Amino acid sequence: MTITDTTPPQAGSAQPKAAVEQNALKRNLARAYALLPEKWRRRAPVVAVLPLSGAIIAASRFGGGLSMSRLEKVIDNAFTVKGAKAVALVINSPGGSPAQSHLIMRRIRALAEEKKLPVYAFVEDVAASGGYMIACAADEILADPASILGSIGVVSASFGFDKLIDKIGVERRVHTAGRSKTLLDPFRPEKPEDIERLSALQRDIHDMFIALVKERRAGKLKGDDDTLFTGEFWLAPRAIELGLADGIGDIRSAMRQRFGEKVRFKTITEPRGFLSRRLGFGTRFSAAESEQLTEGVLAALEGRAIRARFGL
């Protein structure tokens, strides 16, 4: 389409011919620009959104939960969104595996520094324990007033079946090379030295967690160690007072405030899972796949148990 300027020259105008033509060109371009669809007129800022929901566990291909193996590609994709001005983590996790939490957190930080992109964390129901560790990957942590944050500690839980197998007449036969190979065997009575060994491991992990929070929240923490690092958790307003979070906010309002009303969000998710592609009448699974499916169900139950600790 050709747009021609038809504005008649004003009487007595002394503008040079080149200036008149330049002004006419500007008006023509402005009119053509107005005819373009709104989304093409200006490239709106983009925020890559990375949903992180579930317990943090070494998940199978069928199971839920968050793990480095499942999230590696998704995290990488979030930091390669064209035109992205920031990455937003939407966190809803009660925690889980310390190692998986740390791996996810460090991958996010490494890419943030490599791509020079700010990272914001938005807490939904809960960011506790390993979930809070992942939130520490962000430059700023925002939450809903009813969100739960904290639980900076380490827990280990199991069951003892030694009395049960005695009662039903089952004899446990275990042969090992190495005196600690049956450490914390649930079918044998607990030994004091086993408990002390486990406690030492927990202290080491706890110290690492504390150091990480102090590093990422440097200059913001307002409570002492006996308050912050006991494993206690709080609602967002108290967490903000303690310096564990930066404010109350949701992703839409906060990102529009920072990047303008026209900011766009691009949610980065995993590709469709194996089950969603193949499950149907007549579907058969190999022995290995059946085992992984069982692990997935157990992982989901484990995640539900972890969330129950926070009344969720």
Short mmCIF file of C-alpha atoms in Angstrom, two decimals:
data_model
loop_
_atom_site.label_atom_id
_atom_site.label_comp_id
_atom_site.label_asym_id
_atom_site.label_seq_id
_atom_site.Cartn_x
_atom_site.Cartn_y
_atom_site.Cartn_z
CA MET A 1 0.00 0.00 0.00
CA THR A 2 1.31 3.46 -0.92
CA ILE A 3 0.40 6.48 1.18
CA THR A 4 0.90 9.86 -0.40
CA ASP A 5 1.10 13.11 1.49
CA THR A 6 -1.53 15.52 0.16
CA THR A 7 -1.00 18.37 2.62
CA PRO A 8 -0.84 21.58 0.56
CA PRO A 9 2.18 23.81 1.15
CA GLN A 10 1.46 26.87 3.29
CA ALA A 11 1.60 30.25 1.70
CA GLY A 12 4.85 32.05 2.18
CA SER A 13 6.65 28.89 3.23
CA ALA A 14 10.36 29.20 2.79
CA GLN A 15 11.29 25.63 3.67
CA PRO A 16 13.90 24.09 1.36
CA LYS A 17 12.62 21.34 -0.88
CA ALA A 18 14.68 18.67 1.00
CA ALA A 19 13.11 19.63 4.33
CA VAL A 20 9.62 19.51 2.87
CA GLU A 21 10.25 16.03 1.46
CA GLN A 22 11.71 14.83 4.77
CA ASN A 23 8.68 16.04 6.73
CA ALA A 24 6.36 14.40 4.22
CA LEU A 25 8.26 11.12 4.59
CA LYS A 26 7.95 11.25 8.39
CA ARG A 27 4.20 11.81 8.14
CA ASN A 28 3.83 8.94 5.69
CA LEU A 29 5.78 6.60 7.95
CA ALA A 30 3.70 7.62 10.97
CA ARG A 31 0.48 6.88 9.09
CA ALA A 32 1.77 3.51 7.87
CA TYR A 33 2.89 2.61 11.38
CA ALA A 34 -0.60 3.35 12.70
CA LEU A 35 -2.03 0.75 10.31
CA LEU A 36 0.14 -2.07 11.71
CA PRO A 37 -1.34 -4.51 14.27
CA GLU A 38 -0.66 -3.26 17.79
CA LYS A 39 1.54 -6.23 18.71
CA TRP A 40 3.90 -5.35 15.82
CA ARG A 41 4.23 -1.67 16.57
CA ARG A 42 6.68 -2.02 19.39
CA ARG A 43 8.53 -5.02 20.78
CA ALA A 44 7.15 -5.39 24.29
CA PRO A 45 9.49 -6.56 27.06
CA VAL A 46 9.28 -10.28 27.79
CA VAL A 47 9.60 -12.11 31.10
CA ALA A 48 10.35 -15.84 30.97
CA VAL A 49 8.25 -17.67 33.58
CA LEU A 50 9.59 -20.89 35.10
CA PRO A 51 6.98 -22.78 37.19
CA LEU A 52 8.57 -24.86 39.96
CA SER A 53 5.84 -26.81 41.73
CA GLY A 54 6.11 -30.00 43.77
CA ALA A 55 8.38 -31.82 46.15
CA ILE A 56 12.07 -31.93 45.25
CA ILE A 57 13.02 -35.52 44.62
CA ALA A 58 14.96 -37.63 42.14
CA ALA A 59 11.91 -38.25 39.94
CA SER A 60 11.36 -41.06 37.50
CA ARG A 61 10.16 -40.43 33.94
CA PHE A 62 6.58 -41.07 35.16
CA GLY A 63 6.71 -39.29 38.49
CA GLY A 64 6.03 -35.76 39.57
CA GLY A 65 8.36 -33.63 41.60
CA LEU A 66 11.32 -31.43 40.82
CA SER A 67 14.77 -32.74 39.97
CA MET A 68 17.78 -31.53 38.05
CA SER A 69 17.36 -34.21 35.39
CA ARG A 70 13.78 -33.11 34.69
CA LEU A 71 14.42 -29.36 34.88
CA GLU A 72 17.81 -29.00 33.20
CA LYS A 73 16.45 -28.34 29.71
CA VAL A 74 13.55 -26.23 30.99
CA ILE A 75 15.88 -23.96 32.98
CA ASP A 76 18.19 -23.58 29.98
CA ASN A 77 15.22 -22.65 27.77
CA ALA A 78 14.04 -20.00 30.22
CA PHE A 79 17.34 -18.15 29.89
CA THR A 80 17.33 -18.24 26.09
CA VAL A 81 13.94 -16.62 25.47
CA LYS A 82 14.37 -13.98 22.78
CA GLY A 83 14.01 -10.46 24.13
CA ALA A 84 13.69 -11.58 27.76
CA LYS A 85 14.30 -8.88 30.33
CA ALA A 86 14.10 -11.21 33.33
CA VAL A 87 13.33 -14.74 34.50
CA ALA A 88 10.54 -15.24 37.03
CA LEU A 89 10.48 -18.35 39.21
CA VAL A 90 6.97 -19.27 40.37
CA ILE A 91 7.68 -21.49 43.37
CA ASN A 92 5.30 -23.81 45.19
CA SER A 93 7.47 -26.41 46.90
CA PRO A 94 7.74 -27.77 50.46
CA GLY A 95 11.30 -28.96 49.82
CA GLY A 96 12.83 -32.40 49.60
CA SER A 97 16.26 -33.57 48.46
CA PRO A 98 19.07 -31.21 49.55
CA ALA A 99 21.27 -32.25 46.62
CA GLN A 100 18.56 -31.74 43.97
CA SER A 101 17.60 -28.39 45.53
CA HIS A 102 21.20 -27.23 45.45
CA LEU A 103 21.77 -28.39 41.87
CA ILE A 104 18.67 -26.55 40.64
CA MET A 105 19.55 -23.40 42.55
CA ARG A 106 23.14 -23.32 41.28
CA ARG A 107 22.10 -23.92 37.66
CA ILE A 108 19.72 -20.96 37.81
CA ARG A 109 22.42 -18.72 39.33
CA ALA A 110 25.02 -19.80 36.78
CA LEU A 111 22.75 -18.96 33.84
CA ALA A 112 21.61 -15.69 35.42
CA GLU A 113 25.21 -14.55 35.68
CA GLU A 114 26.10 -15.85 32.22
CA LYS A 115 23.11 -14.21 30.49
CA LYS A 116 23.15 -11.08 32.70
CA LEU A 117 19.44 -11.49 33.46
CA PRO A 118 17.76 -10.59 36.76
CA VAL A 119 15.84 -13.39 38.49
CA TYR A 120 12.69 -12.86 40.56
CA ALA A 121 11.03 -15.50 42.76
CA PHE A 122 7.28 -15.48 43.41
CA VAL A 123 6.17 -17.78 46.21
CA GLU A 124 2.68 -19.27 45.99
CA ASP A 125 1.62 -21.64 48.82
CA VAL A 126 5.05 -22.50 50.13
CA ALA A 127 8.79 -22.16 49.59
CA ALA A 128 10.19 -24.14 52.49
CA SER A 129 13.38 -26.07 53.08
CA GLY A 130 14.68 -27.00 49.61
CA GLY A 131 11.95 -24.86 48.06
CA TYR A 132 13.36 -21.85 49.89
CA MET A 133 16.86 -22.84 48.80
CA ILE A 134 15.71 -22.60 45.18
CA ALA A 135 14.07 -19.23 45.93
CA CYS A 136 17.49 -18.01 47.04
CA ALA A 137 18.58 -18.22 43.39
CA ALA A 138 16.51 -15.05 42.83
CA ASP A 139 17.73 -11.50 43.21
CA GLU A 140 14.40 -10.65 44.80
CA ILE A 141 11.83 -12.84 46.59
CA LEU A 142 8.16 -11.80 46.64
CA ALA A 143 5.26 -13.70 48.16
CA ASP A 144 1.56 -13.67 48.89
CA PRO A 145 0.60 -12.66 52.46
CA ALA A 146 -0.52 -16.25 53.09
CA SER A 147 2.64 -17.87 51.66
CA ILE A 148 4.84 -19.99 53.92
CA LEU A 149 8.62 -19.48 53.81
CA GLY A 150 11.63 -20.76 55.73
CA SER A 151 12.18 -24.18 57.31
CA ILE A 152 15.95 -23.78 56.93
CA GLY A 153 16.98 -27.10 58.39
CA VAL A 154 17.46 -30.79 57.62
CA VAL A 155 15.17 -33.67 58.46
CA SER A 156 15.42 -37.43 58.05
CA ALA A 157 12.50 -39.74 58.74
CA SER A 158 12.00 -43.49 58.47
CA PHE A 159 10.29 -46.43 60.16
CA GLY A 160 11.64 -49.27 62.26
CA PHE A 161 10.37 -52.78 61.53
CA ASP A 162 12.64 -54.80 63.82
CA LYS A 163 9.88 -55.58 66.34
CA LEU A 164 7.42 -56.37 63.57
CA ILE A 165 9.56 -59.04 61.94
CA ASP A 166 10.22 -60.58 65.37
CA LYS A 167 6.50 -60.73 66.02
CA ILE A 168 5.64 -62.41 62.72
CA GLY A 169 8.60 -64.79 62.92
CA VAL A 170 10.73 -63.45 60.07
CA GLU A 171 14.49 -63.84 60.32
CA ARG A 172 16.55 -61.06 58.72
CA ARG A 173 19.70 -62.32 56.93
CA VAL A 174 22.20 -59.70 55.77
CA HIS A 175 25.83 -60.30 54.79
CA THR A 176 28.13 -57.33 54.19
CA ALA A 177 31.75 -56.36 53.61
CA GLY A 178 32.22 -53.11 55.52
CA ARG A 179 30.97 -52.53 59.04
CA SER A 180 28.75 -49.54 58.10
CA LYS A 181 26.90 -51.11 55.16
CA THR A 182 23.82 -51.76 57.33
CA LEU A 183 23.78 -48.25 58.78
CA LEU A 184 20.21 -47.39 59.85
CA ASP A 185 18.81 -50.69 58.58
CA PRO A 186 15.07 -50.38 59.36
CA PHE A 187 14.86 -54.11 60.16
CA ARG A 188 17.43 -53.88 62.97
CA PRO A 189 17.33 -51.91 66.23
CA GLU A 190 18.89 -48.45 66.01
CA LYS A 191 22.44 -48.11 67.24
CA PRO A 192 23.67 -44.92 69.00
CA GLU A 193 26.70 -44.75 66.72
CA ASP A 194 24.44 -44.88 63.64
CA ILE A 195 22.34 -42.01 64.96
CA GLU A 196 25.45 -39.94 65.67
CA ARG A 197 26.75 -40.59 62.16
CA LEU A 198 23.43 -39.45 60.65
CA SER A 199 23.40 -36.36 62.87
CA ALA A 200 26.90 -35.43 61.67
CA LEU A 201 25.77 -35.64 58.05
CA GLN A 202 22.72 -33.52 58.81
CA ARG A 203 24.87 -30.88 60.53
CA ASP A 204 27.12 -30.66 57.47
CA ILE A 205 24.16 -30.20 55.13
CA HIS A 206 22.59 -27.67 57.51
CA ASP A 207 25.83 -25.66 57.64
CA MET A 208 25.92 -25.59 53.83
CA PHE A 209 22.30 -24.43 53.70
CA ILE A 210 22.95 -21.67 56.24
CA ALA A 211 26.03 -20.47 54.35
CA LEU A 212 24.04 -20.37 51.09
CA VAL A 213 21.23 -18.30 52.61
CA LYS A 214 23.71 -15.88 54.17
CA GLU A 215 25.50 -15.51 50.83
CA ARG A 216 22.36 -14.92 48.77
CA ARG A 217 20.59 -12.75 51.37
CA ALA A 218 23.69 -10.81 52.40
CA GLY A 219 22.81 -7.47 53.96
CA LYS A 220 19.11 -8.37 54.15
CA LEU A 221 18.86 -10.85 57.04
CA LYS A 222 17.58 -9.25 60.25
CA GLY A 223 17.33 -12.16 62.65
CA ASP A 224 20.03 -14.06 64.52
CA ASP A 225 21.02 -17.63 63.71
CA ASP A 226 18.98 -19.05 66.59
CA THR A 227 15.88 -17.50 65.05
CA LEU A 228 16.48 -18.00 61.34
CA PHE A 229 18.08 -21.42 61.11
CA THR A 230 16.16 -23.67 63.51
CA GLY A 231 13.91 -25.17 60.84
CA GLU A 232 11.03 -22.88 61.80
CA PHE A 233 8.81 -21.45 59.06
CA TRP A 234 6.72 -18.29 58.86
CA LEU A 235 4.04 -16.53 56.86
CA ALA A 236 5.34 -13.99 54.34
CA PRO A 237 4.90 -10.81 56.47
CA ARG A 238 7.09 -12.25 59.25
CA ALA A 239 9.56 -13.69 56.72
CA ILE A 240 9.90 -10.20 55.25
CA GLU A 241 10.60 -8.77 58.72
CA LEU A 242 13.35 -11.36 59.15
CA GLY A 243 14.86 -10.54 55.74
CA LEU A 244 14.05 -13.91 54.18
CA ALA A 245 11.85 -12.24 51.56
CA ASP A 246 11.70 -8.77 50.03
CA GLY A 247 8.02 -7.95 49.82
CA ILE A 248 4.45 -8.85 49.06
CA GLY A 249 3.59 -9.17 45.40
CA ASP A 250 2.36 -11.32 42.53
CA ILE A 251 4.09 -11.90 39.23
CA ARG A 252 1.71 -9.87 37.05
CA SER A 253 1.66 -6.74 39.20
CA ALA A 254 5.34 -6.80 40.06
CA MET A 255 6.57 -7.35 36.52
CA ARG A 256 4.25 -4.69 35.08
CA GLN A 257 5.55 -2.26 37.67
CA ARG A 258 9.15 -2.99 36.67
CA PHE A 259 8.85 -3.43 32.91
CA GLY A 260 5.72 -1.54 31.97
CA GLU A 261 2.07 -2.30 31.33
CA LYS A 262 2.79 -4.06 28.02
CA VAL A 263 5.15 -6.67 29.43
CA ARG A 264 4.51 -10.15 28.03
CA PHE A 265 4.99 -13.46 29.83
CA LYS A 266 6.35 -16.63 28.22
CA THR A 267 5.85 -19.70 30.37
CA ILE A 268 8.50 -22.39 29.97
CA THR A 269 7.30 -25.94 30.65
CA GLU A 270 8.49 -29.47 30.13
CA PRO A 271 7.61 -31.33 26.93
CA ARG A 272 4.62 -33.63 27.29
CA GLY A 273 5.43 -36.59 29.46
CA PHE A 274 5.80 -40.16 28.31
CA LEU A 275 2.46 -41.23 29.77
CA SER A 276 0.50 -38.41 28.17
CA ARG A 277 1.87 -39.42 24.78
CA ARG A 278 1.41 -43.16 25.03
CA LEU A 279 -1.11 -44.08 27.68
CA GLY A 280 -4.32 -45.51 26.27
CA PHE A 281 -6.28 -48.71 26.01
CA GLY A 282 -4.05 -51.61 25.21
CA THR A 283 -0.85 -49.82 26.25
CA ARG A 284 1.74 -52.19 27.67
CA PHE A 285 4.84 -51.29 29.64
CA SER A 286 8.11 -53.07 30.05
CA ALA A 287 9.20 -54.29 33.48
CA ALA A 288 11.51 -51.30 33.83
CA GLU A 289 8.74 -48.87 32.86
CA SER A 290 6.33 -50.50 35.30
CA GLU A 291 8.90 -50.12 38.06
CA GLN A 292 9.38 -46.46 37.18
CA LEU A 293 5.62 -45.93 37.20
CA THR A 294 5.47 -47.38 40.71
CA GLU A 295 8.32 -45.10 41.76
CA GLY A 296 6.40 -42.17 40.36
CA VAL A 297 3.33 -43.01 42.46
CA LEU A 298 5.50 -43.36 45.55
CA ALA A 299 7.20 -40.06 44.77
CA ALA A 300 3.82 -38.36 44.55
CA LEU A 301 2.84 -39.82 47.93
CA GLU A 302 6.14 -38.67 49.40
CA GLY A 303 5.57 -35.19 48.07
CA ARG A 304 2.10 -35.13 49.59
CA ALA A 305 3.53 -36.17 52.96
CA ILE A 306 6.10 -33.37 52.86
CA ARG A 307 3.43 -30.78 52.05
CA ALA A 308 1.31 -32.06 54.95
CA ARG A 309 4.00 -30.85 57.35
CA PHE A 310 3.01 -27.30 56.44
CA GLY A 311 -0.74 -27.90 56.66
CA LEU A 312 -1.12 -27.93 52.87
#
